[in-house]
Short mmCIF file of C-alpha atoms in Angstrom, two decimals:
data_model
loop_
_atom_site.label_atom_id
_atom_site.label_comp_id
_atom_site.label_asym_id
_atom_site.label_seq_id
_atom_site.Cartn_x
_atom_site.Cartn_y
_atom_site.Cartn_z
CA MET J 1 21.64 30.24 -137.94
CA THR J 2 22.01 31.27 -134.34
CA SER J 3 19.41 32.37 -131.92
CA ARG J 4 20.74 35.98 -131.95
CA ILE J 5 20.49 36.23 -135.90
CA ARG J 6 17.27 34.62 -135.83
CA GLN J 7 16.18 37.56 -133.17
CA TYR J 8 17.25 40.32 -135.36
CA ILE J 9 15.53 38.77 -138.64
CA ASP J 10 12.50 38.83 -136.52
CA GLU J 11 13.04 42.27 -135.20
CA ILE J 12 13.24 43.45 -138.86
CA ARG J 13 10.17 41.84 -139.66
CA THR J 14 8.59 43.51 -136.78
CA CYS J 15 9.92 47.16 -137.86
CA TYR J 16 8.01 46.00 -141.70
CA ARG J 17 4.90 44.68 -139.88
CA VAL J 18 4.57 47.70 -137.72
CA ALA J 19 5.67 50.75 -139.61
CA ALA J 20 3.04 52.81 -141.03
CA CYS J 21 4.93 53.40 -144.14
CA THR J 22 8.70 52.43 -145.97
CA SER J 23 10.17 55.56 -144.56
CA ASP J 24 9.11 54.28 -141.09
CA PHE J 25 10.21 50.91 -141.74
CA VAL J 26 13.75 52.09 -142.89
CA ARG J 27 13.84 54.47 -139.91
CA LEU J 28 12.94 51.43 -137.33
CA VAL J 29 15.42 49.36 -138.64
CA ALA J 30 18.10 51.76 -138.93
CA ARG J 31 17.49 52.41 -134.99
CA THR J 32 17.14 48.92 -134.01
CA GLU J 33 20.73 48.33 -135.68
CA GLU J 34 22.09 51.37 -134.08
CA PHE J 35 20.94 49.77 -130.87
CA HIS J 36 22.61 46.90 -131.18
CA LEU J 37 25.72 48.10 -132.61
CA THR J 38 25.99 50.53 -129.88
CA ASN J 39 25.77 47.87 -127.26
CA LEU J 40 28.46 45.65 -129.09
CA LEU J 41 31.03 48.14 -129.19
CA ARG J 42 30.44 50.29 -126.24
CA GLY J 43 28.64 48.09 -123.80
CA ALA J 44 25.04 48.24 -122.45
CA GLY J 45 23.55 51.45 -121.06
CA SER J 46 26.89 53.01 -121.57
CA GLN J 47 25.35 55.82 -123.94
CA PRO J 48 23.57 59.08 -122.82
CA VAL J 49 19.91 59.02 -123.77
CA ALA J 50 19.34 60.76 -126.83
CA ALA J 51 16.53 63.22 -127.63
CA PRO J 52 13.24 61.41 -128.46
CA GLU J 53 11.95 61.14 -131.81
CA LYS J 54 8.62 60.55 -133.53
CA HIS J 55 8.42 56.94 -135.75
CA ARG J 56 4.49 56.36 -136.91
CA ILE J 57 3.32 52.79 -136.26
CA ASN J 58 0.27 50.76 -137.10
CA ILE J 59 -1.79 49.93 -133.91
CA GLY J 60 -5.34 48.22 -134.36
CA GLY J 61 -4.97 49.06 -138.26
CA CYS J 62 -4.37 52.82 -137.60
CA PRO J 63 -1.20 54.69 -137.82
CA ARG J 64 -0.32 56.26 -134.27
CA ASP J 65 2.76 58.38 -133.26
CA LEU J 66 5.35 56.23 -131.24
CA TRP J 67 8.08 58.51 -129.59
CA ILE J 68 11.42 56.94 -128.54
CA ARG J 69 15.07 57.74 -127.74
CA PRO J 70 17.60 56.30 -129.81
CA ARG J 71 20.45 54.27 -128.65
CA SER J 72 18.17 53.68 -125.59
CA GLY J 73 16.36 50.94 -123.65
CA ASP J 74 13.27 52.42 -125.55
CA VAL J 75 14.58 50.20 -128.77
CA PHE J 76 15.04 47.19 -126.40
CA ILE J 77 11.57 47.33 -125.02
CA PHE J 78 9.81 47.85 -128.37
CA HIS J 79 11.22 44.51 -129.59
CA GLU J 80 10.70 42.92 -126.07
CA VAL J 81 6.89 43.94 -126.56
CA PHE J 82 6.17 43.58 -130.22
CA THR J 83 8.71 41.31 -131.36
CA ASN J 84 9.02 38.65 -128.41
CA GLN J 85 5.23 39.55 -127.63
CA CYS J 86 6.14 39.04 -124.20
CA TYR J 87 2.81 40.45 -123.10
CA ARG J 88 0.65 38.77 -125.18
CA ILE J 89 -1.88 36.64 -122.93
CA PRO J 90 -3.57 34.02 -124.52
CA THR J 91 -7.55 34.14 -124.87
CA ALA J 92 -8.15 30.73 -123.23
CA ILE J 93 -6.63 32.80 -120.00
CA LEU J 94 -7.91 36.18 -120.81
CA PRO J 95 -10.89 36.38 -123.59
CA GLN J 96 -11.62 39.84 -122.85
CA ALA J 97 -10.30 42.89 -120.86
CA ARG J 98 -12.19 46.15 -119.86
CA THR J 99 -10.04 47.65 -117.47
CA ILE J 100 -5.96 47.38 -117.68
CA LEU J 101 -3.82 48.64 -115.00
CA ASP J 102 -0.14 49.07 -116.00
CA LEU J 103 2.37 49.28 -113.29
CA GLY J 104 5.68 50.11 -114.75
CA ALA J 105 4.39 51.67 -117.77
CA ASN J 106 7.45 52.93 -118.94
CA ILE J 107 6.80 54.83 -122.28
CA GLY J 108 3.78 53.06 -123.14
CA MET J 109 4.79 50.00 -125.37
CA THR J 110 2.50 47.47 -123.19
CA THR J 111 -0.33 49.63 -123.01
CA LEU J 112 -0.06 50.08 -127.17
CA PHE J 113 0.78 46.49 -127.74
CA LEU J 114 -2.62 45.18 -125.71
CA ALA J 115 -4.61 48.03 -127.30
CA GLN J 116 -4.38 45.83 -130.31
CA PHE J 117 -6.50 43.26 -128.86
CA PHE J 118 -8.45 45.33 -126.18
CA PRO J 119 -9.29 48.08 -128.24
CA ARG J 120 -12.25 49.46 -125.94
CA ALA J 121 -10.44 48.89 -122.56
CA ARG J 122 -9.95 51.33 -119.86
CA TYR J 123 -5.88 51.90 -119.32
CA VAL J 124 -4.57 53.30 -116.19
CA CYS J 125 -0.75 53.82 -116.95
CA VAL J 126 1.56 54.19 -113.77
CA GLU J 127 5.22 55.46 -114.26
CA PRO J 128 7.58 56.91 -111.58
CA SER J 129 10.48 58.31 -114.04
CA PRO J 130 9.33 61.87 -115.21
CA PHE J 131 11.37 61.49 -118.50
CA ASN J 132 9.35 58.20 -119.30
CA ALA J 133 6.23 59.66 -118.25
CA LEU J 134 6.69 62.66 -120.65
CA LEU J 135 6.86 60.04 -123.33
CA LEU J 136 4.08 57.84 -122.16
CA ARG J 137 1.85 60.61 -122.27
CA HIS J 138 2.49 61.44 -125.95
CA ASN J 139 2.50 57.83 -126.84
CA VAL J 140 -0.96 56.92 -125.61
CA GLU J 141 -2.75 60.43 -126.06
CA TRP J 142 -4.84 59.03 -128.89
CA LEU J 143 -6.70 56.83 -126.48
CA GLY J 144 -8.39 59.88 -125.16
CA GLU J 145 -10.52 59.53 -122.13
CA ARG J 146 -9.96 55.90 -121.96
CA VAL J 147 -6.03 56.21 -120.50
CA SER J 148 -5.21 57.59 -117.58
CA VAL J 149 -1.62 58.37 -116.63
CA VAL J 150 -0.16 58.41 -112.91
CA GLU J 151 3.35 59.62 -112.38
CA SER J 152 4.15 57.76 -109.42
CA ALA J 153 6.16 54.83 -107.83
CA VAL J 154 4.42 51.58 -106.62
CA ALA J 155 4.69 49.82 -103.30
CA ASP J 156 3.21 48.76 -99.89
CA PHE J 157 2.53 52.19 -98.55
CA SER J 158 1.80 55.84 -99.43
CA GLY J 159 3.95 58.72 -99.55
CA ASN J 160 7.57 59.84 -101.01
CA VAL J 161 10.28 57.58 -101.81
CA SER J 162 13.76 57.65 -102.99
CA PHE J 163 14.11 56.44 -106.57
CA THR J 164 17.18 55.85 -108.51
CA ASP J 165 17.36 56.38 -112.29
CA SER J 166 19.39 54.01 -114.71
CA ASN J 167 21.40 54.48 -117.87
CA TRP J 168 18.63 52.10 -119.29
CA SER J 169 15.24 53.99 -119.50
CA TRP J 170 13.68 50.82 -118.20
CA GLY J 171 15.92 50.44 -115.02
CA GLY J 172 14.68 53.19 -112.56
CA HIS J 173 13.86 51.73 -109.31
CA ILE J 174 12.70 52.32 -105.37
CA ASP J 175 16.27 52.20 -103.51
CA SER J 176 15.79 52.42 -99.54
CA ARG J 177 19.41 51.96 -99.38
CA THR J 178 20.74 55.27 -100.88
CA ALA J 179 19.72 58.68 -101.28
CA GLY J 180 18.66 57.81 -104.96
CA THR J 181 18.79 59.89 -108.00
CA ARG J 182 15.34 61.99 -107.04
CA THR J 183 12.29 61.71 -104.46
CA VAL J 184 9.44 60.58 -105.87
CA SER J 185 5.62 60.02 -105.15
CA CYS J 186 4.55 56.50 -103.98
CA LEU J 187 1.19 54.95 -103.74
CA THR J 188 -0.26 51.56 -103.50
CA VAL J 189 -2.43 49.69 -105.77
CA GLY J 190 -5.33 49.99 -103.32
CA ASP J 191 -4.81 54.12 -103.63
CA ILE J 192 -4.90 53.78 -107.75
CA ILE J 193 -7.73 51.50 -107.83
CA GLU J 194 -9.94 53.90 -105.61
CA SER J 195 -8.88 57.20 -106.68
CA HIS J 196 -9.73 55.77 -110.23
CA GLN J 197 -12.90 54.15 -109.14
CA LEU J 198 -11.90 51.05 -110.76
CA LYS J 199 -14.58 48.34 -110.02
CA PHE J 200 -12.38 45.38 -111.28
CA VAL J 201 -8.99 45.32 -112.89
CA ASP J 202 -9.19 42.81 -115.54
CA LEU J 203 -5.67 42.72 -116.25
CA LEU J 204 -2.76 43.95 -114.14
CA LYS J 205 0.81 44.29 -115.84
CA VAL J 206 3.60 44.40 -113.37
CA ASP J 207 7.28 45.22 -113.99
CA ILE J 208 8.24 47.50 -111.38
CA GLU J 209 12.18 46.50 -110.92
CA GLY J 210 12.14 44.77 -107.59
CA ALA J 211 9.32 46.31 -105.93
CA GLU J 212 7.05 43.05 -106.74
CA LYS J 213 7.83 41.45 -103.17
CA LEU J 214 6.36 44.61 -101.70
CA LEU J 215 3.05 44.31 -103.51
CA PHE J 216 2.32 40.88 -103.10
CA SER J 217 4.01 39.35 -99.82
CA SER J 218 1.30 41.09 -97.55
CA ARG J 219 -1.36 39.22 -99.52
CA PRO J 220 -3.27 42.81 -100.02
CA ALA J 221 -7.08 42.77 -99.99
CA TRP J 222 -7.20 44.85 -103.19
CA LEU J 223 -5.89 41.62 -104.88
CA LYS J 224 -9.82 40.47 -104.79
CA LYS J 225 -10.30 43.20 -107.38
CA VAL J 226 -7.94 41.76 -109.80
CA GLY J 227 -8.60 38.92 -112.42
CA CYS J 228 -5.49 38.34 -114.24
CA ILE J 229 -1.86 39.28 -113.33
CA VAL J 230 1.22 39.31 -115.73
CA ILE J 231 4.37 40.02 -113.93
CA GLU J 232 8.02 40.06 -114.55
CA LEU J 233 10.14 39.25 -111.39
CA HIS J 234 13.16 40.77 -110.29
CA ASP J 235 15.88 40.82 -107.02
CA GLY J 236 15.33 37.43 -105.95
CA TYR J 237 11.62 37.39 -105.47
CA SER J 238 11.09 34.06 -107.09
CA PHE J 239 8.13 32.52 -109.00
CA SER J 240 7.38 30.08 -106.10
CA GLN J 241 7.51 33.05 -103.56
CA PHE J 242 5.03 34.81 -105.87
CA GLU J 243 2.90 31.68 -106.21
CA HIS J 244 2.91 31.17 -102.50
CA ASP J 245 1.80 34.82 -101.75
CA VAL J 246 -0.85 34.76 -104.19
CA ARG J 247 -2.36 31.23 -104.15
CA PRO J 248 -4.13 31.92 -100.72
CA LEU J 249 -6.41 34.64 -102.33
CA GLY J 250 -7.65 32.25 -104.92
CA PHE J 251 -4.80 32.60 -107.74
CA THR J 252 -3.58 29.92 -110.11
CA ALA J 253 0.01 30.72 -110.91
CA LEU J 254 1.50 29.71 -114.20
CA PRO J 255 5.40 29.91 -115.18
CA GLU J 256 6.30 31.45 -118.31
CA GLY J 257 5.73 29.11 -121.56
CA SER J 258 3.19 27.06 -119.96
CA PRO J 259 0.91 24.49 -121.97
CA PHE J 260 -1.51 27.47 -121.91
CA GLY J 261 0.97 29.62 -124.16
CA ASN J 262 1.70 32.38 -121.73
CA VAL J 263 4.91 34.17 -122.41
CA MET J 264 5.52 35.73 -118.81
CA LYS J 265 4.54 34.65 -115.67
CA VAL J 266 0.68 34.37 -115.01
CA ALA J 267 -1.64 34.31 -112.10
CA VAL J 268 -5.32 33.81 -112.91
CA ALA J 269 -8.04 34.50 -110.20
CA GLU J 270 -10.42 31.55 -109.48
CA GLY J 271 -13.73 31.69 -111.80
CA ARG J 272 -11.95 33.92 -114.27
CA PHE J 273 -10.25 30.91 -116.36
CA ASP J 274 -12.31 29.22 -119.36
CA GLY J 275 -9.38 26.37 -119.75
CA GLY J 276 -10.38 24.32 -116.87
CA TRP J 277 -7.34 24.42 -114.18
CA GLU J 278 -8.01 21.03 -112.95
CA THR J 279 -5.89 19.83 -116.28
CA THR J 280 -2.71 21.29 -114.59
CA ASN J 281 -3.22 21.36 -110.84
#
C-alpha cells in the first residue's frame, strides 16, 4: 500500500470521525475526492475558487458549521489540520493554554482543531485575505466573545503593504517586489498583543507564507510574552536560522518529529516545559 493510498484512507476516516451525520460524511468524502481528482487531471491550483458551502462537523462533541470552498485549498488545509494533525501540540510541551494567537488563520481550521483541546481558551485570529477572513468569521463565530478576528497582514512594521493573492486559498503573501493583487493593512505582533490586552500568549501559531523572518530576525521584545510557538517556515528561512533568532530570548526550538512528538516545528520558552530540556540539549 503506497503512502498516497494510506493518506486517502486516513482522510476518509477523518471525514467519518468529524462528520456530524451520515450525509455530512458523504459530502466531505465527495469534496475530498473531487479535490484530488481535480488536481490529478488539471493541476494544482488551476481551478477558480468555488462558492463556499456549509458542512457540519463535531468540535469537542458538538456539531458546528464549517464553511469551505470546493476544489480549493480549503479541502487541503482541512486534511492537513484534522487528518495529519499538524498543529497538535503534545501535552508534555503545552499542557494547557488560555490564550492562543493564530497568525495566518486562513478560514479558521487551526482554531477549530485547537478548540477541541483548549475549549476555554481565548483566540485571536489574524488573516489578511478578505475572502478567507469572511469564512473565518463564520467558522469561529460559535466561540462568541472568546474569539477576535483581525483582518490584517503581520510583519515587523505597521502600515499598508502590497499583498499578492494565490489560486490556492492559503497561498496569499506579502510581496514587496511587485504591485501585488491588493493593498492590505499590516500590524506587528506587538500591536496585536497591546490592542487586545493580551498579558501573555500561551501558544503562538505562525503560518504567514514567508514573512516569518520579518517577525523573528529582529528578536522582538514581544516574544517575552509568548510561551510556545508552532511554526511553518517558508522561502529559505531555515530551522537553524529560526533557532538562532529565538534562542537568545530563552526559547528552545524543536524540529518536526522530535522525541517529544511535535508534528510541526516548535519553540518553547524557558520555564514553560514540564518534560525537562536537559535530556535534549
